[in-house]
CSV table of C-alpha atoms and ligand atoms in Angstrom, one decimal:
chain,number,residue,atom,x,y,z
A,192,UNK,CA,0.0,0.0,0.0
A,193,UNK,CA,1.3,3.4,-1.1
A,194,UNK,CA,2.3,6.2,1.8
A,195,UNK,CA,0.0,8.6,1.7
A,196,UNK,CA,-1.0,11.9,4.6
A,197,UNK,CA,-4.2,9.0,5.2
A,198,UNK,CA,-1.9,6.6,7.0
A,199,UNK,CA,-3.4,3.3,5.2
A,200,UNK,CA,-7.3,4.1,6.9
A,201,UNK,CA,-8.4,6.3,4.1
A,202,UNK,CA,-10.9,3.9,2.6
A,203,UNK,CA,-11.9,2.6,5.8
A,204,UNK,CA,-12.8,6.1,6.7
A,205,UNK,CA,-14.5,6.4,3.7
A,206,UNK,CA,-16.6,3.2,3.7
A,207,UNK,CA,-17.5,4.4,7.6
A,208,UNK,CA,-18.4,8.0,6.4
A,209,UNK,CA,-21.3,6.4,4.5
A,210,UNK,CA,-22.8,4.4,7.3
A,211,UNK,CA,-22.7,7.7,8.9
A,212,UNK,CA,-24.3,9.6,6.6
A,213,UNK,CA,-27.2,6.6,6.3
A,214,UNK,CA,-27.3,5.9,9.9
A,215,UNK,CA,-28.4,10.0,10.4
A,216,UNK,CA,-31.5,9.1,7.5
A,217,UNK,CA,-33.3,8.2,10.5
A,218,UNK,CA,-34.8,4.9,11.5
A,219,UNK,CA,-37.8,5.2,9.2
A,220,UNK,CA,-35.9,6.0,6.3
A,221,UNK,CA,-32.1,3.9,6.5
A,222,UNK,CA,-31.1,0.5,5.6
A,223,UNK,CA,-28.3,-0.2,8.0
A,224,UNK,CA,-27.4,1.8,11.8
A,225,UNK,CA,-24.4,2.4,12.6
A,226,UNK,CA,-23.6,4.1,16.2
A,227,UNK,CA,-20.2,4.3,16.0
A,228,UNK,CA,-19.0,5.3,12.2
A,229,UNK,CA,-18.8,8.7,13.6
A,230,UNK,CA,-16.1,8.3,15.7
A,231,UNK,CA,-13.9,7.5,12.7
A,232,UNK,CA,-15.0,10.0,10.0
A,233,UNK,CA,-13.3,13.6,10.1
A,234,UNK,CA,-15.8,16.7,9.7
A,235,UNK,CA,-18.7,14.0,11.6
A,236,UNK,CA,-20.2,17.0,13.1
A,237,UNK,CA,-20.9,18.7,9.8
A,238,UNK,CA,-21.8,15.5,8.4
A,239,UNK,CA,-24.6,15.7,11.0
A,240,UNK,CA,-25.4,19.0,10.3
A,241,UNK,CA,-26.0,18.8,6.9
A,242,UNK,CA,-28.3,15.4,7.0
A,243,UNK,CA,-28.8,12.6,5.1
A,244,UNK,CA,-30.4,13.9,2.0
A,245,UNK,CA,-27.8,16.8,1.3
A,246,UNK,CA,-24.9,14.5,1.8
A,247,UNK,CA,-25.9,11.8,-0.4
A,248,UNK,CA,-26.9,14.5,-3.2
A,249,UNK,CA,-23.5,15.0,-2.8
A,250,UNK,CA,-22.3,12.4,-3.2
A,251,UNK,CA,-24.0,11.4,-6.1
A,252,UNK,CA,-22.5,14.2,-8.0
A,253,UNK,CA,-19.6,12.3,-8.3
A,254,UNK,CA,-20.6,9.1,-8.8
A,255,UNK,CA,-24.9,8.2,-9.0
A,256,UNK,CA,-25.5,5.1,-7.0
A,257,UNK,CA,-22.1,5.3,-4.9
A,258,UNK,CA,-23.8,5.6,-1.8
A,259,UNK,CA,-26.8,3.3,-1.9
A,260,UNK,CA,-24.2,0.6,-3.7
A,261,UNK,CA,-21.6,0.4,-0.3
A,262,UNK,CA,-24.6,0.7,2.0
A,263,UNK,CA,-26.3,-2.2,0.0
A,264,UNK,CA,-23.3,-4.1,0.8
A,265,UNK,CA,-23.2,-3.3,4.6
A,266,UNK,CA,-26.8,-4.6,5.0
A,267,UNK,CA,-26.3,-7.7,2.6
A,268,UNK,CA,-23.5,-8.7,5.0
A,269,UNK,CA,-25.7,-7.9,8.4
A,270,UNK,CA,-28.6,-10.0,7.2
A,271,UNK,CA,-26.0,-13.2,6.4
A,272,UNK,CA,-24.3,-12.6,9.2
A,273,UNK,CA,-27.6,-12.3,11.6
A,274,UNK,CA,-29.2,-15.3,9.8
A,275,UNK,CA,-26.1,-17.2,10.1
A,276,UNK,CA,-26.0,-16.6,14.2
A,277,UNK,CA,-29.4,-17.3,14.5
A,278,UNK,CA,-28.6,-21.2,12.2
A,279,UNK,CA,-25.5,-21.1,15.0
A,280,UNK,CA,-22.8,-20.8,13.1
A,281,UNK,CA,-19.7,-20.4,15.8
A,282,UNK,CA,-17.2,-18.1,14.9
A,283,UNK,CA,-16.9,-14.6,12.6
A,284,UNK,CA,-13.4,-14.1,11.1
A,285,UNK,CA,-13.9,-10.4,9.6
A,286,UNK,CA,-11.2,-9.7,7.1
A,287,UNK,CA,-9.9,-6.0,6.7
A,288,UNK,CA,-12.3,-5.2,9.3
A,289,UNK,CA,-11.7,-1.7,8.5
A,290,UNK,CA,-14.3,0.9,10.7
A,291,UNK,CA,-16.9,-2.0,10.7
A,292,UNK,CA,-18.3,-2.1,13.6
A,293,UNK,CA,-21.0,-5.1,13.2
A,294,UNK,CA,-19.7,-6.8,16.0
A,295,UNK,CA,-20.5,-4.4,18.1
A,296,UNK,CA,-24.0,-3.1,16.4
A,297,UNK,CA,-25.4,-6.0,15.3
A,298,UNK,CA,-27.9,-8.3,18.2
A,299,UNK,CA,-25.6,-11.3,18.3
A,300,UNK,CA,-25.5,-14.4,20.0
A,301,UNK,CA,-22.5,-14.3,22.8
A,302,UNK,CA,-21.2,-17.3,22.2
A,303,UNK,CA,-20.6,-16.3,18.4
A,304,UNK,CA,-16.6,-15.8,18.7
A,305,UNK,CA,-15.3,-13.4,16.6
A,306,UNK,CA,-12.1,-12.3,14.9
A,307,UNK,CA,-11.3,-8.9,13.6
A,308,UNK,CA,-8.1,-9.1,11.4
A,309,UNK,CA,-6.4,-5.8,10.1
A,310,UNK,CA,-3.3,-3.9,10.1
A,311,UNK,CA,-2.7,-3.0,13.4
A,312,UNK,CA,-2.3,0.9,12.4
A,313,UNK,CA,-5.8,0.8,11.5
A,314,UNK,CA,-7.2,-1.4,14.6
A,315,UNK,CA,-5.0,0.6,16.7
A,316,UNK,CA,-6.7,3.7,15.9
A,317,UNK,CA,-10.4,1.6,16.3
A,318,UNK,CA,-9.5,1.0,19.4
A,319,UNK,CA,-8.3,3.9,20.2
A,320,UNK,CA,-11.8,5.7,19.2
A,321,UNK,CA,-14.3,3.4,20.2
A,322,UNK,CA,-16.1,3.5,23.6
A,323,UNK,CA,-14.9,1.2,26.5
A,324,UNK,CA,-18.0,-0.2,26.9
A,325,UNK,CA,-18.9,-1.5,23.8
A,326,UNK,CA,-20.9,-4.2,23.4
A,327,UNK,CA,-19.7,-7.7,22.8
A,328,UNK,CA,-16.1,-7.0,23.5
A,329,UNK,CA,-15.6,-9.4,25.7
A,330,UNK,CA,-16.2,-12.0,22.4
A,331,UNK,CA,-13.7,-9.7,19.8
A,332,UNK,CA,-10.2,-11.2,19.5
A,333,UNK,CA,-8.2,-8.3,17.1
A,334,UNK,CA,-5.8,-10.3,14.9
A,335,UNK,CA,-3.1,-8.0,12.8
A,336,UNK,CA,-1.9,-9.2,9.8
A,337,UNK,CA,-0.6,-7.9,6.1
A,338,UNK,CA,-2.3,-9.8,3.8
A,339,UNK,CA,0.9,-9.2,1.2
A,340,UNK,CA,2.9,-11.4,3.5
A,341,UNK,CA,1.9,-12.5,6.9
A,342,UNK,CA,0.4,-16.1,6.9
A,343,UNK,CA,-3.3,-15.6,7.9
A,344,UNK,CA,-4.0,-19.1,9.2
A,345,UNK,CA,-0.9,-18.6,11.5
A,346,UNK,CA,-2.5,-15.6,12.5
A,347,UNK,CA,-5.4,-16.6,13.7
A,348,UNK,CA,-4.9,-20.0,15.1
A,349,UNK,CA,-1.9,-17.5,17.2
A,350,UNK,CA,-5.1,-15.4,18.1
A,351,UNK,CA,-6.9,-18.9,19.2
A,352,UNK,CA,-9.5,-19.8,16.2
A,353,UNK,CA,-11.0,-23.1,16.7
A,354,UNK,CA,-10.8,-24.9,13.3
A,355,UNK,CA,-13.3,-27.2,14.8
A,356,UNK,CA,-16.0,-24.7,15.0
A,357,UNK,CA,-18.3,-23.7,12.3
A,358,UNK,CA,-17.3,-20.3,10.7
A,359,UNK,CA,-18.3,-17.6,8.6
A,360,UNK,CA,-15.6,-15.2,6.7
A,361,UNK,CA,-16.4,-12.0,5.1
A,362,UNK,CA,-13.8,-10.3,3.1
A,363,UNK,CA,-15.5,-6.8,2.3
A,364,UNK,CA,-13.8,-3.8,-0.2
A,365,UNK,CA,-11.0,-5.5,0.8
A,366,UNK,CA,-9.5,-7.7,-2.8
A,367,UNK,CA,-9.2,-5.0,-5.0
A,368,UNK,CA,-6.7,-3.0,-2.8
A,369,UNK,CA,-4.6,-6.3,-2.5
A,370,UNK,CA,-2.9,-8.5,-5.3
A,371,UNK,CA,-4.1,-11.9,-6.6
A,372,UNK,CA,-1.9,-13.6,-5.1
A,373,UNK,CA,-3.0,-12.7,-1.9
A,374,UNK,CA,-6.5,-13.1,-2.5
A,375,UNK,CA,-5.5,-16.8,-3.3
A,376,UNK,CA,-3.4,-17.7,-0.6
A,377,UNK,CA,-6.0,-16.3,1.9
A,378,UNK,CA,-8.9,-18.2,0.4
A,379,UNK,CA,-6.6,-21.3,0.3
A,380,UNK,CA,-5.4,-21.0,4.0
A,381,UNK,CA,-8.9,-20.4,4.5
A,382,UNK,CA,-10.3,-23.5,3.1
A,383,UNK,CA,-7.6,-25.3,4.9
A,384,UNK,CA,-8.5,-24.2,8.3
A,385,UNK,CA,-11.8,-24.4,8.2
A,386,UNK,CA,-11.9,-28.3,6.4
A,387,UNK,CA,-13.0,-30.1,9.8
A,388,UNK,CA,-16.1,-27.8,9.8
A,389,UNK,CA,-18.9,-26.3,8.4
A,390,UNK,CA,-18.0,-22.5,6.7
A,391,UNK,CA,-19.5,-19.9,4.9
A,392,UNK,CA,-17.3,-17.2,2.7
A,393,UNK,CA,-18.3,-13.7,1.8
A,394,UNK,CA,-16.6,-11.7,-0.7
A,395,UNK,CA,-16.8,-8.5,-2.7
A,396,UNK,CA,-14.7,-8.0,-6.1
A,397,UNK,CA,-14.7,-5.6,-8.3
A,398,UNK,CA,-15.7,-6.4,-12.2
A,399,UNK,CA,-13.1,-7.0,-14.4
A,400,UNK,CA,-15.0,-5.0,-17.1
A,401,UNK,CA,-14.8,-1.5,-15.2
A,402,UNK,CA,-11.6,-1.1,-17.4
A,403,UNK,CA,-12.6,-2.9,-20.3
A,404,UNK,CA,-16.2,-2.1,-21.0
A,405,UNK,CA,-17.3,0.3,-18.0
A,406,UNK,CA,-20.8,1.0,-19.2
A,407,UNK,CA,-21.4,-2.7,-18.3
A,408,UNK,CA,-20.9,-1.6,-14.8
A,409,UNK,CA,-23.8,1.1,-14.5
A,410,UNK,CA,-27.2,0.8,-15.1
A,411,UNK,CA,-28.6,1.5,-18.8
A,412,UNK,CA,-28.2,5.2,-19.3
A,413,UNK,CA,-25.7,6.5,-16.2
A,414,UNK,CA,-24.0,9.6,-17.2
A,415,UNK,CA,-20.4,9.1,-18.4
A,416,UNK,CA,-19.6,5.8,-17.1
A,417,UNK,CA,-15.7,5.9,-18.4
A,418,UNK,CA,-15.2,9.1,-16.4
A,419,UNK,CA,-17.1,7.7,-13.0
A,420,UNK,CA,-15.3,4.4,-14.1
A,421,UNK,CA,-11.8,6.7,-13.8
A,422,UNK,CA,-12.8,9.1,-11.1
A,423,UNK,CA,-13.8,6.6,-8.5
A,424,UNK,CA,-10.2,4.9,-9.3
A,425,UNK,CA,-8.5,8.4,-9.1
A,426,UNK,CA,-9.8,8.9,-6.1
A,427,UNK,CA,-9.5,5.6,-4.0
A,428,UNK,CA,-5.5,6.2,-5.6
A,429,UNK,CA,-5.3,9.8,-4.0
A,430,UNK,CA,-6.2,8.3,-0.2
A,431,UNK,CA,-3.5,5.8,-0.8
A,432,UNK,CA,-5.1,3.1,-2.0
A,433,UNK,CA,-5.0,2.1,-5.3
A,434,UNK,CA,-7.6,-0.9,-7.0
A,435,UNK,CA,-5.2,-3.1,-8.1
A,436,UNK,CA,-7.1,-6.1,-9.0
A,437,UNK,CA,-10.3,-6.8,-11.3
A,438,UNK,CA,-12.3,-10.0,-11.3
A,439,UNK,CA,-14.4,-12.2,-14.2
A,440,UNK,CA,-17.4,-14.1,-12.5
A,441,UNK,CA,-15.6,-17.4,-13.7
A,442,UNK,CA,-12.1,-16.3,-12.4
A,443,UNK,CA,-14.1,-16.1,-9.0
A,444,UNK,CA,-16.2,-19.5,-8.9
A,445,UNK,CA,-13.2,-21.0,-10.1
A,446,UNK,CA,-10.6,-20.0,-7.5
A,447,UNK,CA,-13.9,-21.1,-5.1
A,448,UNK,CA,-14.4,-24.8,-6.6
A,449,UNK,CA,-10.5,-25.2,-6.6
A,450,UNK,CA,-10.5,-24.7,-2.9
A,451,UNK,CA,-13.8,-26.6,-2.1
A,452,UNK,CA,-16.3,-24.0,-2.0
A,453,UNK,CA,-19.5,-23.9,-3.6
A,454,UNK,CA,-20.8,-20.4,-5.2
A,455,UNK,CA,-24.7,-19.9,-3.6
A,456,UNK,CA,-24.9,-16.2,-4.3
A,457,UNK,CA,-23.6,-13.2,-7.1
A,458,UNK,CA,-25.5,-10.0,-6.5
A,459,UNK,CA,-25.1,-6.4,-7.4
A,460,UNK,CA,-27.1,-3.3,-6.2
A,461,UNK,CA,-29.0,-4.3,-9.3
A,462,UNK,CA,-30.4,-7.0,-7.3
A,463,UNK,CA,-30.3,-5.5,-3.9
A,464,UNK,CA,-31.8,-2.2,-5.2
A,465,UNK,CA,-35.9,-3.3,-4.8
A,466,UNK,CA,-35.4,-5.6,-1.8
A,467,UNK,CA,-33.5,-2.8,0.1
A,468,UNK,CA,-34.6,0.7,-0.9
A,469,UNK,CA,-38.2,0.2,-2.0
A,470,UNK,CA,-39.4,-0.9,1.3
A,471,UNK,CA,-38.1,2.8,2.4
A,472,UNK,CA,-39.2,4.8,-0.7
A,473,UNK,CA,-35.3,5.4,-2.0
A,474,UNK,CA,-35.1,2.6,-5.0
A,475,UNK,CA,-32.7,4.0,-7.4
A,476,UNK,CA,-34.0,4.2,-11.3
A,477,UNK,CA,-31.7,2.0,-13.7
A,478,UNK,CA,-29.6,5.1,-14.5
A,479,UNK,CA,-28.5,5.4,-10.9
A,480,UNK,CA,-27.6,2.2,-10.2
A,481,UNK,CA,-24.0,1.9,-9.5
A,482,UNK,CA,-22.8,-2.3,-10.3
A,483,UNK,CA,-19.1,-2.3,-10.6
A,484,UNK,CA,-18.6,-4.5,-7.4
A,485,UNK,CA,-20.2,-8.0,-6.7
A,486,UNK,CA,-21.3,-9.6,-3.8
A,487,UNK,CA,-20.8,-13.3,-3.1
A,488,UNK,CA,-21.5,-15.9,-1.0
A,489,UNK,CA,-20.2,-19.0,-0.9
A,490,UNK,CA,-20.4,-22.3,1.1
A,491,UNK,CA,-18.2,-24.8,1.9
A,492,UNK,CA,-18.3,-28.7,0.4
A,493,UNK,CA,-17.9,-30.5,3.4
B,266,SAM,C1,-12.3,-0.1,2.1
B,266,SAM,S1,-11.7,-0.6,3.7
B,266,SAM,C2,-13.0,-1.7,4.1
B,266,SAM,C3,-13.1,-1.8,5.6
B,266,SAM,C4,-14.3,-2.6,6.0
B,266,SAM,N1,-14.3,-4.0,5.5
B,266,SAM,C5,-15.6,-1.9,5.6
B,266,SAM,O1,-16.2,-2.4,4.6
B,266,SAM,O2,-16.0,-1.0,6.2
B,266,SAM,C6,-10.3,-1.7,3.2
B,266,SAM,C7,-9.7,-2.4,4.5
B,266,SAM,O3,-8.7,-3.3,4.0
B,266,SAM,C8,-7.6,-3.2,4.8
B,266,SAM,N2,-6.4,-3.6,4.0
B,266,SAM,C9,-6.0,-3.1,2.8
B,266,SAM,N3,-4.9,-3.7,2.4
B,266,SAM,C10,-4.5,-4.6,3.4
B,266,SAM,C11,-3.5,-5.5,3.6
B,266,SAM,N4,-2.5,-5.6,2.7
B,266,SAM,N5,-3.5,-6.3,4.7
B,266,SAM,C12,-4.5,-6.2,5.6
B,266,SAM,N6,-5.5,-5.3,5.5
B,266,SAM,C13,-5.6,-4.6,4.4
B,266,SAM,C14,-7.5,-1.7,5.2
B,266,SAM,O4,-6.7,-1.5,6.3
B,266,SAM,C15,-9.0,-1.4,5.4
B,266,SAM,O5,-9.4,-1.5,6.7
């Protein structure tokens, strides 16, 4: 990862700066609540100030859809995650854990063990903001790791994952800020740690046809999809961390099946868009929706 005045957090900042600005639409009118993103974006206060609707007008003057797309992918992952608590799956491993804080937000079982892995700069600096009393804590290990070249199944079983328990891994706007290779090896020392029990894998990756063919990656008829396709790049560059790796649909189910996992799920806020936003009277029309970056789930073949 590039140096940069953002000291390797800029995108987590980022992703938590939107689940601020939807958390303040109010509870008859967001999709996902988070508490504690404020404590990690700068300028929160004026966030506040300024309220949901000016903010994500904002926001979608530089890219239409931007918003609803990374909250669409916040609650995709707090439904899988709730559903697979309630099923009793027995361990969380979030990787590049980032600002999320849906182990502390979410209701969830306390004997769900979970695992927060990140470079320590940026859990140092979680840690450092959050309140003392959060809830859950007690069931958080923080594991640090870079994905470039630390082992991650020596990481964790180190930080005391159970490869006899049932697990469930979400790897969210994490692969396209790290290289292939390491997408690989992580899913492969997944699949080895996790062969003696039941797990479940969530991933997001961005299309390999933002590059190639962006308008493919937009609904039909969003304004200048080559520019939004640039800009969004430009600007994930300028915090310090570039997108460095694109994805085909096959590349994906096929690094899956090779390490025994079974694709279940391939969405987009093309398919999230209705089920999400309707309900609350904020569905996007088709030239707003913003489909660069898939969401998968996958399950393992036990
Ligand atoms: C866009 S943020 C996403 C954070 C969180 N998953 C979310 O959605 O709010 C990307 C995260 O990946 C982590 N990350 C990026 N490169 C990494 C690396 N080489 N090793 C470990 N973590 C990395 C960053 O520290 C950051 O927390």
């Amino acid at each position: 990862m590039a140096n940069s005045i953002f000291t390797k957090d800029g995108t987590a900042q980022g992703v938590a700066k939107q689940r601020l600005i939807e958390t303040i639409a109010g509870p008859k009118k967001r999709i996902i609540n988070d508490p504690y993103a404020d404590k990690f974006v700068v300028g929160s206060g004026v966030i506040k100030l300024m309220g949901h609707r000016l903010n994500v007008w904002l926001t979608s003057k530089l890219a239409p859809g931007f918003h609803e797309h990374l909250i669409s992918r916040t609650r995709f992952i707090d439904d899988l995650i709730e559903k697979s608590a309630k099923e009793g799956i027995e361990q969380y491993v979030i990787l590049g854990a980032g600002y999320d804080s849906r182990a502390n937000r979410l209701n969830l079982t306390p004997s769900l063990k979970i695992f927060e892995v990140d470079q320590p700069e940026v859990s140092d600096i979680k840690l450092s903001k959050l309140p003392k009393d959060l809830p859950n804590l007690e069931n958080i290990t923080y594991v640090n790791i870079d994905f470039s070249y630390q082992s991650l199944s020596e990481q964790l079983l180190t930080a005391g994952f159970d490869q006899t328990k049932s697990t469930i891994i979400t790897l969210e706007g994490v692969s396209q800020y790290i290289t292939k290779e390491a997408v690989i090896s992580t899913i492969q020392e997944l699949s080895l740690i996790t062969k003696d029990a039941r797990s479940i894998f969530f991933m997001s990756y961005v299309d390999e046809l933002l590059n190639k063919d962006p308008s493919a990656c937009f609904g039909k008829g969003y304004p200048n999809p080559s520019k939004k396709a640039n800009l969004i790049q430009t600007l994930s560059a300028k915090v310090g961390e570039p997108w460095i790796s694109f994805y085909r649909d096959e590349e994906i189910e096929s690094i899956l099946e090779e390490n025994g996992y079974s694709m279940k799920e391939n969405v987009t806020l093309e398919d999230l868009n209705s089920l999400y936003f309707s309900p609350v009277g904020r569905a996007l029309p088709e030239n707003k929706i913003f489909k660069l970056e898939h969401f998968i789930v996958a399950e393992s073949r036990l």
